[in-house]
């Protein structure tokens, strides 16, 4: 028991000792990033989109069969670039992009007439909503939906309609 407590105490103090032993580490300021930029390269985005799509479809099929549990996966990062237009990506920071992408995803799941609103968790006076306004069948047997995104930043409203399609047999919608 004493050995376990001693090892635990040493492990707990090790990071503090390492930082105070090297003054340069203790005084180096944390890098600051532009809150609107996600610091992603196109390669990172493509890789995340690919793996996120695969994991999302597996999780959706597993959790969807359980019944009602899928809504607890709301904290999973969605590929915002495939769900939001460039115009909205420029207006929103990373957290807001994820909130807007979740709103679009939830609205699509609800079908025509579904409206999902969100309020920024990172900036005051920023909010938005996604509304599904129409649905059509595509020539390949898939489904397309018209979604209208509204983003309000400091009282200035930006409305952007977009078309989201899912090919026959696919599990997710993507902006076209």
CSV table of C-alpha atoms in Angstrom, one decimal:
chain,number,residue,atom,x,y,z
A,1,UNK,CA,0.0,0.0,0.0
A,2,UNK,CA,2.8,2.4,0.9
A,3,UNK,CA,4.6,1.6,-2.3
A,4,UNK,CA,1.5,2.3,-4.4
A,5,UNK,CA,1.0,5.7,-2.6
A,6,UNK,CA,4.7,6.6,-3.2
A,7,UNK,CA,4.6,5.8,-6.9
A,8,UNK,CA,1.3,7.7,-7.3
A,9,UNK,CA,2.8,10.8,-5.6
A,10,UNK,CA,5.9,10.6,-7.8
A,11,UNK,CA,3.8,10.3,-10.9
A,12,UNK,CA,1.6,13.2,-9.9
A,13,UNK,CA,4.5,15.5,-9.2
A,14,UNK,CA,6.6,14.5,-12.3
A,15,UNK,CA,5.0,17.0,-14.7
A,16,UNK,CA,5.4,19.8,-12.2
A,17,UNK,CA,9.0,19.0,-11.6
A,18,UNK,CA,9.7,18.8,-15.3
A,19,UNK,CA,8.3,22.2,-16.0
A,20,UNK,CA,10.0,23.9,-13.1
A,21,UNK,CA,13.3,22.2,-13.8
A,22,UNK,CA,13.4,23.7,-17.4
A,23,UNK,CA,12.7,27.4,-17.1
A,24,UNK,CA,12.3,27.8,-20.9
A,25,UNK,CA,9.3,25.5,-20.9
A,26,UNK,CA,7.6,27.3,-18.0
A,27,UNK,CA,8.0,30.7,-19.7
A,28,UNK,CA,7.1,29.8,-23.3
A,29,UNK,CA,3.7,31.3,-24.1
A,30,UNK,CA,1.1,29.0,-25.6
A,31,UNK,CA,0.7,29.5,-29.4
A,32,UNK,CA,-2.3,31.6,-30.2
A,33,UNK,CA,-4.4,30.8,-33.1
A,34,UNK,CA,-7.0,32.7,-35.0
A,35,UNK,CA,-10.3,31.5,-33.4
A,36,UNK,CA,-12.0,31.4,-36.9
A,37,UNK,CA,-9.3,29.2,-38.3
A,38,UNK,CA,-9.3,25.5,-37.6
A,39,UNK,CA,-5.6,25.0,-38.5
A,40,UNK,CA,-6.5,22.1,-40.8
A,41,UNK,CA,-4.8,21.3,-44.0
A,42,UNK,CA,-6.8,19.9,-46.9
A,43,UNK,CA,-5.1,16.5,-46.3
A,44,UNK,CA,-6.1,16.5,-42.7
A,45,UNK,CA,-9.7,17.4,-43.6
A,46,UNK,CA,-9.9,14.7,-46.2
A,47,UNK,CA,-8.5,12.1,-43.8
A,48,UNK,CA,-10.9,13.1,-41.0
A,49,UNK,CA,-13.8,13.2,-43.4
A,50,UNK,CA,-13.0,9.7,-44.6
A,51,UNK,CA,-12.5,8.1,-41.2
A,52,UNK,CA,-15.3,10.2,-39.6
A,53,UNK,CA,-17.7,9.1,-42.3
A,54,UNK,CA,-16.8,5.4,-41.8
A,55,UNK,CA,-16.9,5.6,-38.0
A,56,UNK,CA,-20.2,7.6,-38.2
A,57,UNK,CA,-21.9,5.1,-40.4
A,58,UNK,CA,-20.8,2.2,-38.2
A,59,UNK,CA,-21.8,4.0,-35.0
A,60,UNK,CA,-25.1,5.1,-36.6
A,61,UNK,CA,-26.0,1.6,-37.7
A,62,UNK,CA,-25.0,0.0,-34.3
A,63,UNK,CA,-26.6,2.7,-32.2
A,64,UNK,CA,-29.6,3.1,-34.5
A,65,UNK,CA,-30.5,-0.5,-34.0
A,66,UNK,CA,-30.5,0.0,-30.2
A,67,UNK,CA,-33.3,2.6,-30.5
A,68,UNK,CA,-33.0,6.2,-29.4
A,69,UNK,CA,-29.4,6.0,-28.3
A,70,UNK,CA,-28.0,7.8,-31.4
A,71,UNK,CA,-28.8,11.2,-30.0
A,72,UNK,CA,-26.2,10.7,-27.3
A,73,UNK,CA,-23.4,10.8,-29.9
A,74,UNK,CA,-23.9,14.6,-30.4
A,75,UNK,CA,-20.3,15.4,-29.3
A,76,UNK,CA,-18.8,13.5,-32.2
A,77,UNK,CA,-17.1,15.9,-34.7
A,78,UNK,CA,-18.9,16.1,-38.0
A,79,UNK,CA,-17.2,16.9,-41.2
A,80,UNK,CA,-18.3,20.5,-41.3
A,81,UNK,CA,-16.8,21.1,-44.8
A,82,UNK,CA,-19.2,18.6,-46.3
A,83,UNK,CA,-22.3,20.0,-44.6
A,84,UNK,CA,-21.7,23.7,-44.7
A,85,UNK,CA,-21.1,26.2,-47.5
A,86,UNK,CA,-17.8,28.1,-47.8
A,87,UNK,CA,-19.7,31.3,-47.0
A,88,UNK,CA,-20.7,30.0,-43.6
A,89,UNK,CA,-17.4,28.4,-42.9
A,90,UNK,CA,-15.8,31.9,-43.2
A,91,UNK,CA,-18.3,33.4,-40.8
A,92,UNK,CA,-18.0,30.8,-38.0
A,93,UNK,CA,-15.2,29.6,-35.7
A,94,UNK,CA,-14.4,25.9,-35.3
A,95,UNK,CA,-16.9,25.3,-32.5
A,96,UNK,CA,-19.6,27.2,-34.3
A,97,UNK,CA,-19.0,25.2,-37.5
A,98,UNK,CA,-19.5,22.0,-35.5
A,99,UNK,CA,-22.7,23.3,-34.0
A,100,UNK,CA,-24.0,24.4,-37.4
A,101,UNK,CA,-23.0,21.0,-38.9
A,102,UNK,CA,-24.9,19.2,-36.1
A,103,UNK,CA,-28.0,21.3,-36.7
A,104,UNK,CA,-27.9,20.5,-40.4
A,105,UNK,CA,-27.4,16.8,-39.6
A,106,UNK,CA,-30.3,16.8,-37.1
A,107,UNK,CA,-32.6,18.7,-39.5
A,108,UNK,CA,-31.9,16.2,-42.3
A,109,UNK,CA,-32.7,13.3,-40.0
A,110,UNK,CA,-36.1,15.0,-39.1
A,111,UNK,CA,-37.1,15.5,-42.8
A,112,UNK,CA,-39.0,18.2,-44.5
A,113,UNK,CA,-40.2,21.0,-42.2
A,114,UNK,CA,-37.7,20.2,-39.5
A,115,UNK,CA,-35.9,23.3,-38.1
A,116,UNK,CA,-32.9,23.0,-35.7
A,117,UNK,CA,-31.5,26.1,-34.0
A,118,UNK,CA,-28.2,26.6,-32.2
A,119,UNK,CA,-26.5,29.4,-30.2
A,120,UNK,CA,-22.8,29.8,-30.2
A,121,UNK,CA,-21.0,28.4,-27.2
A,122,UNK,CA,-17.8,30.4,-28.0
A,123,UNK,CA,-19.0,33.9,-29.0
A,124,UNK,CA,-21.9,36.1,-27.9
A,125,UNK,CA,-24.4,37.3,-30.4
A,126,UNK,CA,-23.8,34.4,-32.8
A,127,UNK,CA,-26.6,31.9,-33.6
A,128,UNK,CA,-28.1,30.0,-36.4
A,129,UNK,CA,-30.6,27.5,-37.6
A,130,UNK,CA,-31.0,24.9,-40.4
A,131,UNK,CA,-34.4,24.2,-41.9
A,132,UNK,CA,-35.2,21.4,-44.4
A,133,UNK,CA,-37.5,23.0,-47.0
A,134,UNK,CA,-37.8,20.2,-49.6
A,135,UNK,CA,-37.0,16.7,-50.7
A,136,UNK,CA,-36.7,15.1,-54.1
A,137,UNK,CA,-35.6,11.7,-55.5
A,138,UNK,CA,-32.5,11.8,-57.6
A,139,UNK,CA,-32.0,10.0,-60.9
A,140,UNK,CA,-29.8,7.4,-59.4
A,141,UNK,CA,-32.4,6.4,-56.8
A,142,UNK,CA,-30.9,8.5,-54.0
A,143,UNK,CA,-32.5,11.3,-52.1
A,144,UNK,CA,-31.8,15.0,-52.2
A,145,UNK,CA,-33.0,17.7,-49.6
A,146,UNK,CA,-33.0,21.4,-49.8
A,147,UNK,CA,-31.7,22.9,-46.6
A,148,UNK,CA,-31.7,26.6,-45.7
A,149,UNK,CA,-29.1,27.7,-43.2
A,150,UNK,CA,-29.4,31.0,-41.4
A,151,UNK,CA,-26.5,32.4,-39.4
A,152,UNK,CA,-26.8,35.6,-37.4
A,153,UNK,CA,-23.5,37.3,-36.3
A,154,UNK,CA,-23.9,40.5,-34.3
A,155,UNK,CA,-27.4,41.1,-35.7
A,156,UNK,CA,-26.3,40.6,-39.4
A,157,UNK,CA,-28.3,37.7,-40.9
A,158,UNK,CA,-26.8,35.5,-43.6
A,159,UNK,CA,-29.2,33.0,-45.4
A,160,UNK,CA,-27.7,30.3,-47.6
A,161,UNK,CA,-29.7,27.6,-49.3
A,162,UNK,CA,-27.9,24.3,-50.1
A,163,UNK,CA,-28.7,21.0,-51.7
A,164,UNK,CA,-27.8,17.9,-49.7
A,165,UNK,CA,-27.9,14.5,-51.5
A,166,UNK,CA,-27.5,10.9,-50.5
A,167,UNK,CA,-26.8,8.3,-53.2
A,168,UNK,CA,-28.7,5.1,-53.3
A,169,UNK,CA,-27.2,2.8,-50.6
A,170,UNK,CA,-25.2,5.5,-49.0
A,171,UNK,CA,-25.6,6.3,-45.3
A,172,UNK,CA,-24.9,10.0,-45.2
A,173,UNK,CA,-25.9,13.2,-47.0
A,174,UNK,CA,-23.3,15.5,-48.5
A,175,UNK,CA,-23.6,19.0,-49.9
A,176,UNK,CA,-23.6,19.1,-53.7
